[in-house]
Amino acid sequence: MATTIEQLTEKVAEIQAQLALASHPMQDETRMSTVMGLIMHGGSIKGYALQAIKAAREGDFEAADEFLSQSMAEDKLAHDAQTEMLTQAAQGENVPIDIYMVHAQDHVMTGIATRELAIEMVALYRKLAD
């Protein structure tokens, strides 16, 4: 099937737009909102997990469980944003990966790792208290 001049022109415009976005990713407000949301949720996952450890160390296991629950809720919000991006990519949409996205994903993964450790530490403090 032959490619028309109009199709080539559209493809060139699309590539130029992608290059412009790659050069200036902060201009895409929706994308930066997603990135900032991931950073925020990642920080909250970690922050609630650390509060859970502190509460457990002080013997307040009810508060520790609540903080772990809040950490899980933040994780779900981050996961939902990630799933949306994965769906977009699966549908052929361009999902740029740059230092901002890498930084955001780093926050989420650090938060998750901290929460997993917090779960174990709360269980340990609980066992020590018994």
Coordinates of N, CA and C in Angstrom, one line a residue:
M1 N 0.8 -1.2 0.0 CA 0.0 0.0 0.0 C 0.9 1.2 0.0
A2 N 0.6 2.1 -0.9 CA 1.4 3.4 -1.0 C 1.1 4.3 0.1
T3 N 2.2 5.0 0.5 CA 2.0 6.1 1.6 C 1.8 7.4 0.9
T4 N 0.8 8.1 1.3 CA 0.5 9.4 0.7 C 1.4 10.5 1.4
I5 N 1.5 11.6 0.7 CA 2.2 12.8 1.2 C 1.6 13.3 2.5
E6 N 0.3 13.2 2.6 CA -0.4 13.7 3.8 C -0.1 12.7 5.0
Q7 N 0.0 11.4 4.7 CA 0.3 10.5 5.8 C 1.8 10.7 6.3
L8 N 2.7 10.9 5.3 CA 4.1 11.2 5.7 C 4.2 12.5 6.5
T9 N 3.4 13.5 6.1 CA 3.4 14.8 6.7 C 2.9 14.7 8.2
E10 N 1.9 13.9 8.4 CA 1.3 13.6 9.7 C 2.3 12.9 10.6
K11 N 3.0 11.9 10.0 CA 4.0 11.1 10.7 C 5.2 12.0 11.1
V12 N 5.6 12.9 10.2 CA 6.7 13.8 10.6 C 6.3 14.8 11.7
A13 N 5.1 15.3 11.6 CA 4.6 16.2 12.7 C 4.5 15.4 14.0
E14 N 4.1 14.2 14.0 CA 4.0 13.4 15.2 C 5.4 13.2 15.8
I15 N 6.4 12.9 15.0 CA 7.7 12.7 15.4 C 8.3 14.0 16.0
Q16 N 8.0 15.1 15.3 CA 8.5 16.4 15.8 C 7.9 16.7 17.2
A17 N 6.6 16.4 17.4 CA 6.0 16.6 18.7 C 6.6 15.8 19.7
Q18 N 6.9 14.5 19.4 CA 7.6 13.6 20.4 C 9.0 14.2 20.8
L19 N 9.7 14.6 19.8 CA 11.1 15.2 20.0 C 11.0 16.4 20.9
A20 N 10.0 17.3 20.6 CA 9.8 18.5 21.4 C 9.5 18.2 22.8
L21 N 8.6 17.2 23.0 CA 8.3 16.7 24.4 C 9.5 16.2 25.1
A22 N 10.3 15.4 24.4 CA 11.5 14.8 25.0 C 12.5 15.9 25.4
S23 N 12.5 16.9 24.6 CA 13.5 18.1 24.9 C 12.9 18.9 26.0
H24 N 11.6 19.0 26.2 CA 11.0 19.8 27.2 C 9.9 19.1 27.9
P25 N 10.2 18.0 28.7 CA 9.1 17.2 29.2 C 8.2 17.9 30.2
M26 N 8.7 19.0 30.8 CA 7.9 19.7 31.8 C 6.7 20.4 31.1
Q27 N 6.7 20.5 29.8 CA 5.6 21.2 29.1 C 4.3 20.4 29.1
D28 N 4.4 19.1 29.3 CA 3.2 18.2 29.2 C 2.7 18.2 30.7
E29 N 1.7 19.0 30.9 CA 1.1 19.1 32.3 C 0.5 17.8 32.8
T30 N -0.2 17.1 32.0 CA -0.8 15.9 32.4 C 0.2 14.9 32.8
R31 N 1.3 14.7 32.0 CA 2.3 13.8 32.3 C 3.1 14.2 33.6
M32 N 3.4 15.5 33.7 CA 4.1 15.9 34.9 C 3.2 15.7 36.2
S33 N 1.9 15.9 36.0 CA 1.0 15.6 37.1 C 1.1 14.1 37.5
T34 N 1.2 13.3 36.6 CA 1.3 11.8 36.9 C 2.6 11.6 37.6
V35 N 3.7 12.2 37.0 CA 5.0 12.0 37.6 C 5.0 12.5 39.1
M36 N 4.5 13.7 39.3 CA 4.5 14.3 40.6 C 3.6 13.4 41.6
G37 N 2.5 12.9 41.0 CA 1.7 12.0 41.8 C 2.4 10.8 42.3
L38 N 3.2 10.2 41.4 CA 4.0 9.0 41.7 C 5.0 9.3 42.8
I39 N 5.6 10.5 42.7 CA 6.6 10.9 43.7 C 5.9 11.1 45.0
M40 N 4.8 11.8 45.0 CA 4.0 12.0 46.3 C 3.5 10.7 46.9
H41 N 2.9 9.8 46.1 CA 2.5 8.5 46.6 C 3.6 7.7 47.1
G42 N 4.7 7.7 46.4 CA 5.9 6.9 46.8 C 6.4 7.4 48.2
G43 N 6.4 8.7 48.3 CA 6.9 9.3 49.6 C 5.9 8.9 50.7
S44 N 4.6 8.9 50.4 CA 3.6 8.6 51.4 C 3.7 7.1 51.8
I45 N 3.9 6.3 50.8 CA 4.1 4.8 51.1 C 5.2 4.6 52.1
K46 N 6.3 5.3 51.9 CA 7.5 5.2 52.8 C 7.2 5.8 54.1
G47 N 6.6 7.1 54.1 CA 6.4 7.8 55.3 C 5.5 7.0 56.3
Y48 N 4.4 6.5 55.8 CA 3.4 5.8 56.6 C 4.1 4.5 57.2
A49 N 4.9 3.9 56.3 CA 5.6 2.7 56.8 C 6.6 3.0 57.9
L50 N 7.3 4.1 57.8 CA 8.2 4.5 58.9 C 7.4 4.8 60.2
Q51 N 6.3 5.4 60.0 CA 5.4 5.8 61.2 C 4.9 4.5 61.8
A52 N 4.7 3.5 61.0 CA 4.2 2.2 61.6 C 5.3 1.5 62.4
I53 N 6.5 1.6 62.0 CA 7.7 1.1 62.7 C 7.8 1.8 64.0
K54 N 7.7 3.1 64.0 CA 7.8 3.9 65.2 C 6.7 3.6 66.2
A55 N 5.5 3.5 65.7 CA 4.4 3.1 66.6 C 4.5 1.7 67.2
A56 N 5.0 0.8 66.4 CA 5.2 -0.6 66.9 C 6.3 -0.6 68.0
R57 N 7.4 0.2 67.7 CA 8.5 0.3 68.7 C 8.0 0.8 70.0
E58 N 7.0 1.7 70.0 CA 6.4 2.3 71.2 C 5.3 1.4 71.8
G59 N 5.0 0.3 71.1 CA 4.0 -0.6 71.6 C 2.6 -0.3 71.2
D60 N 2.4 0.6 70.3 CA 1.0 1.0 69.8 C 0.8 0.3 68.5
F61 N 0.3 -1.0 68.6 CA 0.2 -1.8 67.4 C -1.1 -1.5 66.6
E62 N -2.1 -0.9 67.3 CA -3.3 -0.5 66.6 C -2.9 0.7 65.6
A63 N -2.1 1.6 66.1 CA -1.6 2.7 65.2 C -0.7 2.2 64.1
A64 N 0.2 1.2 64.5 CA 1.1 0.6 63.5 C 0.3 0.0 62.4
D65 N -0.8 -0.8 62.7 CA -1.6 -1.4 61.7 C -2.3 -0.4 60.8
E66 N -2.7 0.7 61.4 CA -3.4 1.8 60.7 C -2.4 2.5 59.7
F67 N -1.2 2.7 60.2 CA -0.2 3.3 59.3 C 0.2 2.4 58.1
L68 N 0.2 1.1 58.4 CA 0.5 0.1 57.3 C -0.7 0.1 56.3
S69 N -1.9 0.2 56.9 CA -3.1 0.3 56.0 C -3.0 1.5 55.1
Q70 N -2.6 2.7 55.7 CA -2.5 3.9 54.9 C -1.4 3.8 53.8
S71 N -0.3 3.1 54.2 CA 0.8 2.8 53.3 C 0.3 2.0 52.1
M72 N -0.5 1.0 52.4 CA -1.1 0.2 51.3 C -2.1 1.0 50.4
A73 N -2.8 1.9 51.0 CA -3.8 2.7 50.2 C -3.0 3.6 49.2
E74 N -1.9 4.2 49.7 CA -1.0 5.0 48.9 C -0.4 4.2 47.7
D75 N 0.0 2.9 48.1 CA 0.5 2.0 47.1 C -0.5 1.7 46.0
K76 N -1.8 1.6 46.4 CA -2.8 1.3 45.4 C -2.9 2.5 44.4
L77 N -2.9 3.7 44.9 CA -3.0 4.9 44.1 C -1.8 5.0 43.1
A78 N -0.6 4.7 43.6 CA 0.6 4.7 42.7 C 0.4 3.6 41.7
H79 N 0.0 2.4 42.1 CA -0.2 1.3 41.2 C -1.2 1.6 40.1
D80 N -2.3 2.3 40.5 CA -3.3 2.7 39.5 C -2.7 3.6 38.4
A81 N -1.9 4.6 38.8 CA -1.2 5.4 37.9 C -0.3 4.7 37.0
Q82 N 0.4 3.7 37.5 CA 1.3 2.9 36.7 C 0.5 2.1 35.7
T83 N -0.6 1.5 36.2 CA -1.4 0.7 35.3 C -2.0 1.5 34.1
E84 N -2.3 2.7 34.4 CA -2.8 3.6 33.4 C -1.7 3.8 32.3
M85 N -0.5 4.1 32.7 CA 0.6 4.3 31.8 C 0.9 3.0 31.0
L86 N 0.8 1.8 31.7 CA 1.0 0.6 31.0 C 0.0 0.3 29.9
T87 N -1.3 0.7 30.3 CA -2.4 0.5 29.3 C -2.2 1.4 28.1
Q88 N -1.8 2.6 28.4 CA -1.5 3.6 27.2 C -0.4 3.0 26.3
A89 N 0.6 2.5 26.9 CA 1.7 1.9 26.1 C 1.2 0.7 25.3
A90 N 0.4 -0.1 26.0 CA -0.1 -1.3 25.3 C -1.0 -1.0 24.1
Q91 N -1.6 0.2 24.2 CA -2.5 0.7 23.1 C -1.7 1.4 22.1
G92 N -0.4 1.4 22.2 CA 0.4 2.1 21.2 C 0.7 3.5 21.4
E93 N 0.2 4.1 22.5 CA 0.5 5.5 22.8 C 1.9 5.7 23.2
N94 N 2.5 6.8 23.0 CA 3.8 7.1 23.4 C 3.8 7.5 24.9
V95 N 4.6 6.7 25.7 CA 4.7 7.0 27.1 C 6.2 7.3 27.4
P96 N 6.6 8.6 27.4 CA 8.0 8.9 27.5 C 8.7 8.5 28.8
I97 N 9.9 7.9 28.7 CA 10.6 7.6 29.9 C 11.8 8.5 29.9
D98 N 11.9 9.3 30.9 CA 13.0 10.2 31.1 C 13.4 10.3 32.6
I99 N 14.3 11.2 32.9 CA 14.8 11.2 34.3 C 13.7 11.5 35.3
Y100 N 12.7 12.2 34.9 CA 11.5 12.5 35.8 C 10.8 11.2 36.1
M101 N 10.5 10.5 35.1 CA 9.8 9.2 35.3 C 10.6 8.2 36.1
V102 N 11.9 8.1 35.8 CA 12.8 7.2 36.5 C 12.8 7.6 38.0
H103 N 12.9 8.9 38.3 CA 12.9 9.4 39.6 C 11.6 9.1 40.4
A104 N 10.5 9.3 39.7 CA 9.2 9.0 40.3 C 9.1 7.5 40.6
Q105 N 9.5 6.6 39.7 CA 9.4 5.2 39.9 C 10.3 4.8 41.0
D106 N 11.5 5.4 41.2 CA 12.4 5.2 42.3 C 11.7 5.4 43.6
H107 N 11.0 6.5 43.7 CA 10.3 6.8 44.9 C 9.3 5.8 45.3
V108 N 8.5 5.3 44.2 CA 7.5 4.3 44.5 C 8.2 3.0 44.9
M109 N 9.2 2.6 44.3 CA 9.9 1.3 44.6 C 10.5 1.4 46.0
T110 N 11.1 2.5 46.3 CA 11.7 2.7 47.6 C 10.6 2.6 48.7
G111 N 9.5 3.2 48.4 CA 8.4 3.2 49.4 C 7.9 1.8 49.6
I112 N 7.7 1.0 48.5 CA 7.3 -0.4 48.6 C 8.3 -1.2 49.4
A113 N 9.5 -1.1 49.1 CA 10.6 -1.8 49.9 C 10.5 -1.5 51.3
T114 N 10.4 -0.2 51.6 CA 10.3 0.2 53.0 C 9.1 -0.4 53.7
R115 N 7.9 -0.4 53.0 CA 6.7 -0.9 53.6 C 6.9 -2.4 53.9
E116 N 7.5 -3.1 53.0 CA 7.7 -4.6 53.2 C 8.5 -4.8 54.4
L117 N 9.6 -4.0 54.6 CA 10.4 -4.2 55.7 C 9.6 -3.8 57.0
A118 N 8.8 -2.7 56.9 CA 8.0 -2.3 58.0 C 7.1 -3.4 58.5
I119 N 6.5 -4.1 57.6 CA 5.5 -5.2 57.9 C 6.3 -6.2 58.8
E120 N 7.5 -6.6 58.4 CA 8.3 -7.5 59.2 C 8.7 -7.0 60.5
M121 N 9.1 -5.7 60.5 CA 9.5 -5.1 61.8 C 8.3 -5.0 62.8
V122 N 7.2 -4.6 62.3 CA 6.0 -4.5 63.2 C 5.7 -5.9 63.7
A123 N 5.8 -6.9 62.9 CA 5.5 -8.3 63.4 C 6.6 -8.7 64.4
L124 N 7.8 -8.3 64.2 CA 8.8 -8.6 65.2 C 8.6 -7.9 66.5
Y125 N 8.3 -6.6 66.5 CA 8.0 -5.8 67.7 C 6.7 -6.5 68.4
R126 N 5.8 -6.9 67.6 CA 4.6 -7.5 68.2 C 5.0 -8.8 69.0
K127 N 5.8 -9.6 68.3 CA 6.3 -10.8 68.9 C 7.1 -10.6 70.2
L128 N 8.0 -9.5 70.2 CA 8.7 -9.2 71.3 C 7.9 -8.7 72.5
A129 N 6.7 -8.1 72.1 CA 5.8 -7.5 73.2 C 5.0 -8.7 73.9
D130 N 4.9 -9.8 73.2 CA 4.1 -10.9 73.7 C 4.8 -11.7 74.8

